[in-house]
Tab-separated table of C-alpha atoms in Angstrom:
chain	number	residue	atom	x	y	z
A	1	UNK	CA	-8.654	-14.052	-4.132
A	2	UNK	CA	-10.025	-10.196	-5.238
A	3	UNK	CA	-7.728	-8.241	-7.398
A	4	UNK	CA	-9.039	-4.966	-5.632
A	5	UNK	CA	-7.468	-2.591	-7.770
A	6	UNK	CA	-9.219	-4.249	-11.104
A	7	UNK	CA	-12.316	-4.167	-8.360
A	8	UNK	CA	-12.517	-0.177	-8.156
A	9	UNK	CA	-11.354	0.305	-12.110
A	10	UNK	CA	-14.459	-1.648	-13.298
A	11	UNK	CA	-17.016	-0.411	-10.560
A	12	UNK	CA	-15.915	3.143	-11.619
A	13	UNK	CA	-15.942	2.329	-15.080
A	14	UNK	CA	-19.863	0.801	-14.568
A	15	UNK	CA	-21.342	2.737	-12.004
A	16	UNK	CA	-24.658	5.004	-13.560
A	17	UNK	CA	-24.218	8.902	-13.348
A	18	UNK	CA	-25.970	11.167	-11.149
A	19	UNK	CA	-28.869	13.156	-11.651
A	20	UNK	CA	-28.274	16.354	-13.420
A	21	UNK	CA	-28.555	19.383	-11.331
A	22	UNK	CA	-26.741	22.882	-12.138
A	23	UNK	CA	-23.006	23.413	-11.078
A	24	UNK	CA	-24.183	25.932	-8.103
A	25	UNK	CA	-26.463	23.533	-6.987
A	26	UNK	CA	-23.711	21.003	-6.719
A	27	UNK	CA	-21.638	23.031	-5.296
A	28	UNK	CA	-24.432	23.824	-2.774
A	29	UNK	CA	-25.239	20.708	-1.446
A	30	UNK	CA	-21.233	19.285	-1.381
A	31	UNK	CA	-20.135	22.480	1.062
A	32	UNK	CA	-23.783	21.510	2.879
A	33	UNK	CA	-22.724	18.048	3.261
A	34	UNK	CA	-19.435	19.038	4.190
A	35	UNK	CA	-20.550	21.325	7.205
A	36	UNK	CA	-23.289	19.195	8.307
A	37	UNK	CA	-21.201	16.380	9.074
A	38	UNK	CA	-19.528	18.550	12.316
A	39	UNK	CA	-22.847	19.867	12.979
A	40	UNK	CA	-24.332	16.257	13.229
A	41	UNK	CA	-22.262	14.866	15.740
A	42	UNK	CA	-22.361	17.247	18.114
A	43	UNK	CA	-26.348	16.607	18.293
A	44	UNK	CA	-25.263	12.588	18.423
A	45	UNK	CA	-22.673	13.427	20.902
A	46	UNK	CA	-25.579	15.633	23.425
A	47	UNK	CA	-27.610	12.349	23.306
A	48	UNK	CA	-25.322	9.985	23.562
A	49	UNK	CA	-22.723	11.112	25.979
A	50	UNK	CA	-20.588	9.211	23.590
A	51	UNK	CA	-17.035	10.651	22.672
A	52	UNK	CA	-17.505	14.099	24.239
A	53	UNK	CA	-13.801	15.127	24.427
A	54	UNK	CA	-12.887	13.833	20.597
A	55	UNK	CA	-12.502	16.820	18.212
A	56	UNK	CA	-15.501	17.583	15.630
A	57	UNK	CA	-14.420	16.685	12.201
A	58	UNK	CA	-15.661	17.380	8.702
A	59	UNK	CA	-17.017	14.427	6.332
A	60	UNK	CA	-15.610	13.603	2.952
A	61	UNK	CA	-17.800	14.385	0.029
A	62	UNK	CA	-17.542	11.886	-2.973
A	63	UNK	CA	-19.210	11.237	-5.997
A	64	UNK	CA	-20.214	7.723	-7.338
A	65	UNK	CA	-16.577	6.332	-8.509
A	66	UNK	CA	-15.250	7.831	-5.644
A	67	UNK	CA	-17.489	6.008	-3.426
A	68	UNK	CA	-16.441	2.706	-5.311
A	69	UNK	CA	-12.714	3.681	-4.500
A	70	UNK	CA	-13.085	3.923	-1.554
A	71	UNK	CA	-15.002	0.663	-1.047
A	72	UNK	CA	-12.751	-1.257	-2.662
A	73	UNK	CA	-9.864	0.321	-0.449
A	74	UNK	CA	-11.932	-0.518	2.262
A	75	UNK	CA	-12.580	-4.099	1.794
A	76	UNK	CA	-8.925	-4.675	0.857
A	77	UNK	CA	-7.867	-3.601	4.063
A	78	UNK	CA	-10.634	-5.154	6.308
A	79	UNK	CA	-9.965	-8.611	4.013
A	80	UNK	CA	-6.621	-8.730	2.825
A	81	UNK	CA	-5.160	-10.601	6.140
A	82	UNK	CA	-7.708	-13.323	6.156
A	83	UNK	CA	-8.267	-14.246	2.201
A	84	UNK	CA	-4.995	-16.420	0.585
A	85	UNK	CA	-3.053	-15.070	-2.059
A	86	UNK	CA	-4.078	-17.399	-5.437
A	87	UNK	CA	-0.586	-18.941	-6.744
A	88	UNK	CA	0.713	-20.403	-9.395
A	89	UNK	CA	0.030	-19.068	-13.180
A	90	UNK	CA	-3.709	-18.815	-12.961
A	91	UNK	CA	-3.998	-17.032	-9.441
A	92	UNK	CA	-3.637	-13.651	-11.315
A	93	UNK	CA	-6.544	-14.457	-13.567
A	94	UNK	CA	-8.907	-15.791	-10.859
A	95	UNK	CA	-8.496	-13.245	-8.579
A	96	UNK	CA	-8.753	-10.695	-11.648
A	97	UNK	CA	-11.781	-12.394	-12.085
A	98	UNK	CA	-13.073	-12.036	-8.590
A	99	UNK	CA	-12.481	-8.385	-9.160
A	100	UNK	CA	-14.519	-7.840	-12.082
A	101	UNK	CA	-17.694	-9.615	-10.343
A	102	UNK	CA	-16.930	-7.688	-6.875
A	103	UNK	CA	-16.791	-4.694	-9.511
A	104	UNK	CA	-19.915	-5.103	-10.543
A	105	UNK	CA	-21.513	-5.317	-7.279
A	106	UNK	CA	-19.742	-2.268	-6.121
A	107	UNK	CA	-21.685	-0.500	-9.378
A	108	UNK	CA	-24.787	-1.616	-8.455
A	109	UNK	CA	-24.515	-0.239	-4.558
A	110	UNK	CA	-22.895	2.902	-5.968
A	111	UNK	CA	-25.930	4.701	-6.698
A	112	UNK	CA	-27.695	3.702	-3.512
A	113	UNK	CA	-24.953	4.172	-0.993
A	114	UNK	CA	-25.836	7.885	0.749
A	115	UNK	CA	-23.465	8.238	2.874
A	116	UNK	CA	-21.053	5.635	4.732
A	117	UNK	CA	-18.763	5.209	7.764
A	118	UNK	CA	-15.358	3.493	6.796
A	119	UNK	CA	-13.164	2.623	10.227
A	120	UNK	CA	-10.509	1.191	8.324
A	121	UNK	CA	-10.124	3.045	5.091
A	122	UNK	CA	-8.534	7.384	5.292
A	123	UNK	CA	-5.610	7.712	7.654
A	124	UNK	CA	-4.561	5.166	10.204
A	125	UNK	CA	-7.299	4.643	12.942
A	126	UNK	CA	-8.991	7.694	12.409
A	127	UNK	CA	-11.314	5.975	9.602
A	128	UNK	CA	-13.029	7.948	6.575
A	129	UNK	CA	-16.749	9.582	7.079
A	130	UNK	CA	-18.129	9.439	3.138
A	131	UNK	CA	-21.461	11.390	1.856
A	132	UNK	CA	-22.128	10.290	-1.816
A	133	UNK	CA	-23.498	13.869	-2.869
A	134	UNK	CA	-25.241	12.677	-6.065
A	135	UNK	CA	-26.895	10.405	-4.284
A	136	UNK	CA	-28.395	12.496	-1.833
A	137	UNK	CA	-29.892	14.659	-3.773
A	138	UNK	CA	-30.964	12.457	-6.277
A	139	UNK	CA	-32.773	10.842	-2.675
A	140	UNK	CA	-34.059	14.155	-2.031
A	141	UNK	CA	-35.529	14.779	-5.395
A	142	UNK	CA	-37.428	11.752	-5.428
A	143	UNK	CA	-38.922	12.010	-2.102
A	144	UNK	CA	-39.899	16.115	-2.590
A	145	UNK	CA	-38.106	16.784	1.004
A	146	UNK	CA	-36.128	19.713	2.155
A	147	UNK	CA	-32.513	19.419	0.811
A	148	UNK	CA	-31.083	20.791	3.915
A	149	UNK	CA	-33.305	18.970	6.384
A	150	UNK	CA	-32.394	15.945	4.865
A	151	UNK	CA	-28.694	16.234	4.311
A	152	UNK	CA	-28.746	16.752	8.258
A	153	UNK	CA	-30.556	14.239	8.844
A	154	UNK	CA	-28.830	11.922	6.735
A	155	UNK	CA	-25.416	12.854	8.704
A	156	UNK	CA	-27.185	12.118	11.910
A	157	UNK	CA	-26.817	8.383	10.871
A	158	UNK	CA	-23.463	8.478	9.512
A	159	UNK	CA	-22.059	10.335	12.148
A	160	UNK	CA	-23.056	7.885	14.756
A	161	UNK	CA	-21.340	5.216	12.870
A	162	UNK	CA	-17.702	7.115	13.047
A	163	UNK	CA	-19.049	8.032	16.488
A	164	UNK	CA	-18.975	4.565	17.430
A	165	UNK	CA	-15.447	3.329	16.428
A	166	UNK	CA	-14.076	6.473	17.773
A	167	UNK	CA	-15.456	6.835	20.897
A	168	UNK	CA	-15.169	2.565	21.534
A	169	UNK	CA	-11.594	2.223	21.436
A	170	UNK	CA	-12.189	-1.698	21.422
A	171	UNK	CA	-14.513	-1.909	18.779
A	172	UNK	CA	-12.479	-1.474	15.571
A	173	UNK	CA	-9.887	-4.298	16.132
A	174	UNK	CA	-12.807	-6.374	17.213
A	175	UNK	CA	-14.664	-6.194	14.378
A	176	UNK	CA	-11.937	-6.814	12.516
A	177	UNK	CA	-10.517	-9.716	14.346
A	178	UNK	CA	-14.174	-11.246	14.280
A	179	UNK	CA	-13.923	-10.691	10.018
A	180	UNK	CA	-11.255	-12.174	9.578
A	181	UNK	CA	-12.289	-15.484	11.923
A	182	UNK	CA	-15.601	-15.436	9.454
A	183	UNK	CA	-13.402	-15.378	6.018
A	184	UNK	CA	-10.348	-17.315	7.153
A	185	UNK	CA	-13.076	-19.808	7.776
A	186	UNK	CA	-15.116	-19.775	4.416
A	187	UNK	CA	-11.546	-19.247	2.267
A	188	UNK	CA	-9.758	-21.824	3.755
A	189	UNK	CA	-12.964	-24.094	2.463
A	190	UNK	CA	-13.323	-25.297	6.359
A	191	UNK	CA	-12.930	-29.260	7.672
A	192	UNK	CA	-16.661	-30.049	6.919
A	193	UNK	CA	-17.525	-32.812	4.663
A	194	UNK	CA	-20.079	-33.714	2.320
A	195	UNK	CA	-21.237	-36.058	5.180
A	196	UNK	CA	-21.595	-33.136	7.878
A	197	UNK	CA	-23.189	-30.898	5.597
A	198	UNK	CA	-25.657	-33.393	5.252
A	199	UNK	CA	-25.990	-33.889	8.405
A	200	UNK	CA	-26.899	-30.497	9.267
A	201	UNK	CA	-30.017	-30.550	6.919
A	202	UNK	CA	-32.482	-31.442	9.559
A	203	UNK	CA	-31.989	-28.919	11.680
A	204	UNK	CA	-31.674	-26.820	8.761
A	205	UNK	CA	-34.975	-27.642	8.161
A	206	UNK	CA	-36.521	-26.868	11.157
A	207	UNK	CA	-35.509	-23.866	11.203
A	208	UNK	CA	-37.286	-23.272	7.915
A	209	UNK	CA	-36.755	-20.135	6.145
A	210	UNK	CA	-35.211	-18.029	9.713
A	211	UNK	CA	-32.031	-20.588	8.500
A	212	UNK	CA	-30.354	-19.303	4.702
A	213	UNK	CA	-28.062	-21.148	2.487
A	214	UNK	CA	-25.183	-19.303	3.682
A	215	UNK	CA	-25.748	-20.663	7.058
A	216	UNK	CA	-26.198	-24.324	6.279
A	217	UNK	CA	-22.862	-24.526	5.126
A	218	UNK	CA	-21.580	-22.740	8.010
A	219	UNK	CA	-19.800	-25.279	10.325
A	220	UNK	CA	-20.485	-24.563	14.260
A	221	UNK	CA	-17.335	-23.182	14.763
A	222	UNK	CA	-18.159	-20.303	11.507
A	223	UNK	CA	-22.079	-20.130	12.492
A	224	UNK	CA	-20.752	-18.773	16.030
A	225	UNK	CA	-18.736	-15.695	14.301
A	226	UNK	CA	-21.555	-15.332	12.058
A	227	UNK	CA	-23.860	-14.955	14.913
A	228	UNK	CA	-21.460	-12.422	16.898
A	229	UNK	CA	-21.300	-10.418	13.198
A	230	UNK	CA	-25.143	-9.927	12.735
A	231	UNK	CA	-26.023	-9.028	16.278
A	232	UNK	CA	-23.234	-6.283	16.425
A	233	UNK	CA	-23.937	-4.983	12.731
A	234	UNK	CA	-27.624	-5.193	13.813
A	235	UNK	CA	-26.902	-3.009	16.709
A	236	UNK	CA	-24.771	-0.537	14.861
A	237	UNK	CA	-27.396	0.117	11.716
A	238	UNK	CA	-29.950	0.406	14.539
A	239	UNK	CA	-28.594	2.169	17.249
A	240	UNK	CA	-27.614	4.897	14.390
A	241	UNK	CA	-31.389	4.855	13.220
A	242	UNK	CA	-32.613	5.089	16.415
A	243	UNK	CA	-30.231	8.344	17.188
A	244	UNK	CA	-30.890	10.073	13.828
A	245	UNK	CA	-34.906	9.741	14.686
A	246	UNK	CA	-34.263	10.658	18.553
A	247	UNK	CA	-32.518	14.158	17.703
A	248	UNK	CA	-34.297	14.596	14.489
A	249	UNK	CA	-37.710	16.329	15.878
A	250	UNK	CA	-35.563	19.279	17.772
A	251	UNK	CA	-32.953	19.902	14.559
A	252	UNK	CA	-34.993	18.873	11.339
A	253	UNK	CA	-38.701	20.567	10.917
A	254	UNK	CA	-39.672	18.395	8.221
A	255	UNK	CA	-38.251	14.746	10.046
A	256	UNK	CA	-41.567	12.868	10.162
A	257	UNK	CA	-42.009	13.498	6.870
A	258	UNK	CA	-38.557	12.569	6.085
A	259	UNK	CA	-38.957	9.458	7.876
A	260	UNK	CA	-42.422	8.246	6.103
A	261	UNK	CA	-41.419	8.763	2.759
A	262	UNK	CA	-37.632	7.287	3.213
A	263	UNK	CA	-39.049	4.110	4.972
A	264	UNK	CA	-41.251	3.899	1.823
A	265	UNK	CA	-38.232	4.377	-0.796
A	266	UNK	CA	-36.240	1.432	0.919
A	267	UNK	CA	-39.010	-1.123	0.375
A	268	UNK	CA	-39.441	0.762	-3.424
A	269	UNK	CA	-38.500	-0.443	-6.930
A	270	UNK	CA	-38.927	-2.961	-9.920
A	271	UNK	CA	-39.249	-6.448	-9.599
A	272	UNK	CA	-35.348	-6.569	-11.131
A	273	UNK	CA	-34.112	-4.205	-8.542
A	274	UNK	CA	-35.885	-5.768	-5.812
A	275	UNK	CA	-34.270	-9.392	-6.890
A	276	UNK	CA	-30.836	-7.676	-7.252
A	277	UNK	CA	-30.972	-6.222	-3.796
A	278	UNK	CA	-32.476	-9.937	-2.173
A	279	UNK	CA	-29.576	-11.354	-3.636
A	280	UNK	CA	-27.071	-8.617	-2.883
A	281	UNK	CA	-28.662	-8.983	1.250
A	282	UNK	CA	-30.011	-5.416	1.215
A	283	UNK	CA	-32.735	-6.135	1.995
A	284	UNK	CA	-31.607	-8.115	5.048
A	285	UNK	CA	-29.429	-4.582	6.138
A	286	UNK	CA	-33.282	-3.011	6.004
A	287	UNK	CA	-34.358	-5.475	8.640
A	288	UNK	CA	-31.341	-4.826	10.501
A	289	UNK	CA	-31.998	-1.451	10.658
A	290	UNK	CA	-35.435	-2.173	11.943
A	291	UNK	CA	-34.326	-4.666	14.711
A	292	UNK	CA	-31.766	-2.633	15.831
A	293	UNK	CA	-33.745	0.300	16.508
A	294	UNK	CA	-36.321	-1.793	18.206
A	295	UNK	CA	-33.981	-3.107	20.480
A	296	UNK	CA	-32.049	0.269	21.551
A	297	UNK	CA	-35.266	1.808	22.176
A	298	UNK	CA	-36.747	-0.682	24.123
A	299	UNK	CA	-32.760	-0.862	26.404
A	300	UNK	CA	-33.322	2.921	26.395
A	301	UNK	CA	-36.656	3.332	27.692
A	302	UNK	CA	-36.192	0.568	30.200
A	303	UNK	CA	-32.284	1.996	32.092
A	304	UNK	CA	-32.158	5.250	30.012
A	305	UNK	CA	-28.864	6.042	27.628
A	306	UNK	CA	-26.512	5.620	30.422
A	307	UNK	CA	-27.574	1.926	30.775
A	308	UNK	CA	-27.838	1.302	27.228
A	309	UNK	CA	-23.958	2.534	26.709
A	310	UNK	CA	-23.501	-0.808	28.585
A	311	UNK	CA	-22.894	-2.399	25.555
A	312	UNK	CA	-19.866	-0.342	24.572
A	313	UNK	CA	-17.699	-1.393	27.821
A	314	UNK	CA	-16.233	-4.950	26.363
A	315	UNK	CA	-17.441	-7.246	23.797
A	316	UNK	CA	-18.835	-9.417	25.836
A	317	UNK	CA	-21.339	-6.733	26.734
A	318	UNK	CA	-22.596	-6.606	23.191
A	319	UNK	CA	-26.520	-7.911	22.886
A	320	UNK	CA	-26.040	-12.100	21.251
A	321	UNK	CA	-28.424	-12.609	18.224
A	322	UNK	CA	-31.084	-14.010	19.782
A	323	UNK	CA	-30.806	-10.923	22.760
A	324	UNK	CA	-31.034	-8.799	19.809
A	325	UNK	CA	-34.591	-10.251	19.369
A	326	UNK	CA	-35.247	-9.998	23.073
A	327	UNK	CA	-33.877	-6.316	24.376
A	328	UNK	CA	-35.336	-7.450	27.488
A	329	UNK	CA	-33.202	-10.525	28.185
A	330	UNK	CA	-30.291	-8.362	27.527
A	331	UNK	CA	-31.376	-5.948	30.307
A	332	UNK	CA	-31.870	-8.318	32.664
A	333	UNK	CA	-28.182	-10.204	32.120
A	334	UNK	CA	-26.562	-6.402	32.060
A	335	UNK	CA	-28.449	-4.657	34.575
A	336	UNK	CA	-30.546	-7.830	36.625
């Protein structure tokens, strides 16, 4: 359904160049990057007891295209069991189609992306850690903070992403498994008729706006995996918010600082980018990063770290949606 490979050629092709900085200062903040990524984890590691015998690798340092490589790599792989091939003589077209929009999205993300995790994209299993450079310091710039302080600090997130695949044995396949239940679903155009989408609509409507459009035409069956999706992507982006804030005050002076003026720049720009960015759901990953935190600090300050590594034994240890909402209901079912 996505020609992938005409994905990546017109993101590349599209995506906006990075600020202009002199060649040593590039050079500065790519071998930065580079050596702050092994430096990161093994603060993430001391507070989370979390993959202490794994060896400490280096990042991957990208610019914008590459980023949109990768992506696209990415997706294909996490994607490519669960969407249908398009036959016959137009399939080529439409899905070359499909990768010209996707392109375009990838473009637009490009320039925001700092830094990001990929489990299934690099060599097999081991996953690919990506820091956009141009992006970070174009981030850096704007915001008037200490390049260094925030390069680390900006690691300290990424790294407990790779942290978490790696040192959760389970949790790769599962997300996978649980992506490709979501789009089998939605590709395969589902069992649902007009007459039970319609039928849906007044609960739909009670819900009011905590229900979306994506959602309504969710059957049960999809609305479960969707469900299972947001509370464990909810719990990643927070958990890894939550860690790069918890070691932040003893490695990075400047952190509060960091933190004020970054939570400002997410909720930032004009009324076009802000429309682009409802539409792309970015700014639902902001509130996931919000919720997320809220709910591993309130598991950690209630059973410490120990307890809250509960939810990396099995996946049916991971917090539902609506435990995600209330940490304490999660505590009580794990730890009574």
């Amino acid at each position: 359904m996505v020609d992938w490979a005409i994905a990546a050629q017109t993101g590349a092709l599209l995506v906006r160049g990075g600020p202009q900085v002199p060649r040593e200062q590039a050079d500065e903040a790519v071998t930065d990057l580079r050596e702050l990524t092994v430096e990161a984890e093994g603060h993430v590691r001391a507070l989370t007891n979390l993959g202490l015998d794994l060896p400490l690798l280096p990042g991957e340092v990208v610019d914008r295209p590459g980023w949109v490589r990768s992506a696209a790599a990415g997706l294909d792989a996490l994607t490519g069991r669960a969407l249908p091939q398009q036959g016959g003589p137009l399939g080529p077209i439409l899905a070359g189609g499909a990768g010209v929009q996707t392109g375009l999205v990838l473009a637009f993300l490009a320039s925001r992306v700092l830094g990001q995790y990929d489990p299934f994209g690099g060599p097999e299993r081991a996953g690919t850690l990506l820091l956009v450079a141009p992006n970070v310091v174009a981030a850096e710039q704007a915001m008037d903070v200490p390049g260094h302080d925030f390069r680390l600090w900006v690691c300290l997130h990424e790294c407990t992403h790779r942290l978490q695949f790696t040192a959760v044995k389970w949790l790769r396949d599962y997300f996978a498994d649980e992506v490709e239940r979501l789009v089998s679903g939605l590709a395969g155009g589902g069992t649902d008729s007009l007459a039970d989408l319609v039928g849906r609509l007044p609960e739909a409507i009670k819900q009011g706006p905590k229900l979306n459009l994506a959602e309504l035409l969710q059957s049960p069956k999809e609305r479960a995996v969707f469900d299972r999706l947001l509370a464990l992507s909810t719990l990643l982006e927070g958990h890894a918010d939550y860690v790069m804030d918890a070691v932040g005050p003893q490695v990075v002076p400047s952190v509060d600082r960091i933190r004020a003026r970054f939570t400002a720049r997410r909720k930032g720009g004009g009324v076009f980018d802000r429309l682009l960015r409802a539409l792309l759901g970015v700014d639902a990953k902001i509130r996931q990063y919000e919720e997320g935190a809220k709910f591993t600090k309130h598991v950690v300050d209630a059973v410490g770290m120990d307890g809250f590594n509960a939810v990396w034994r099995s996946p049916n240890t991971l917090p539902s949606r609506a435990e995600i909402a209330d940490p304490a209901a999660w505590v009580r079912r794990l730890h009574g």
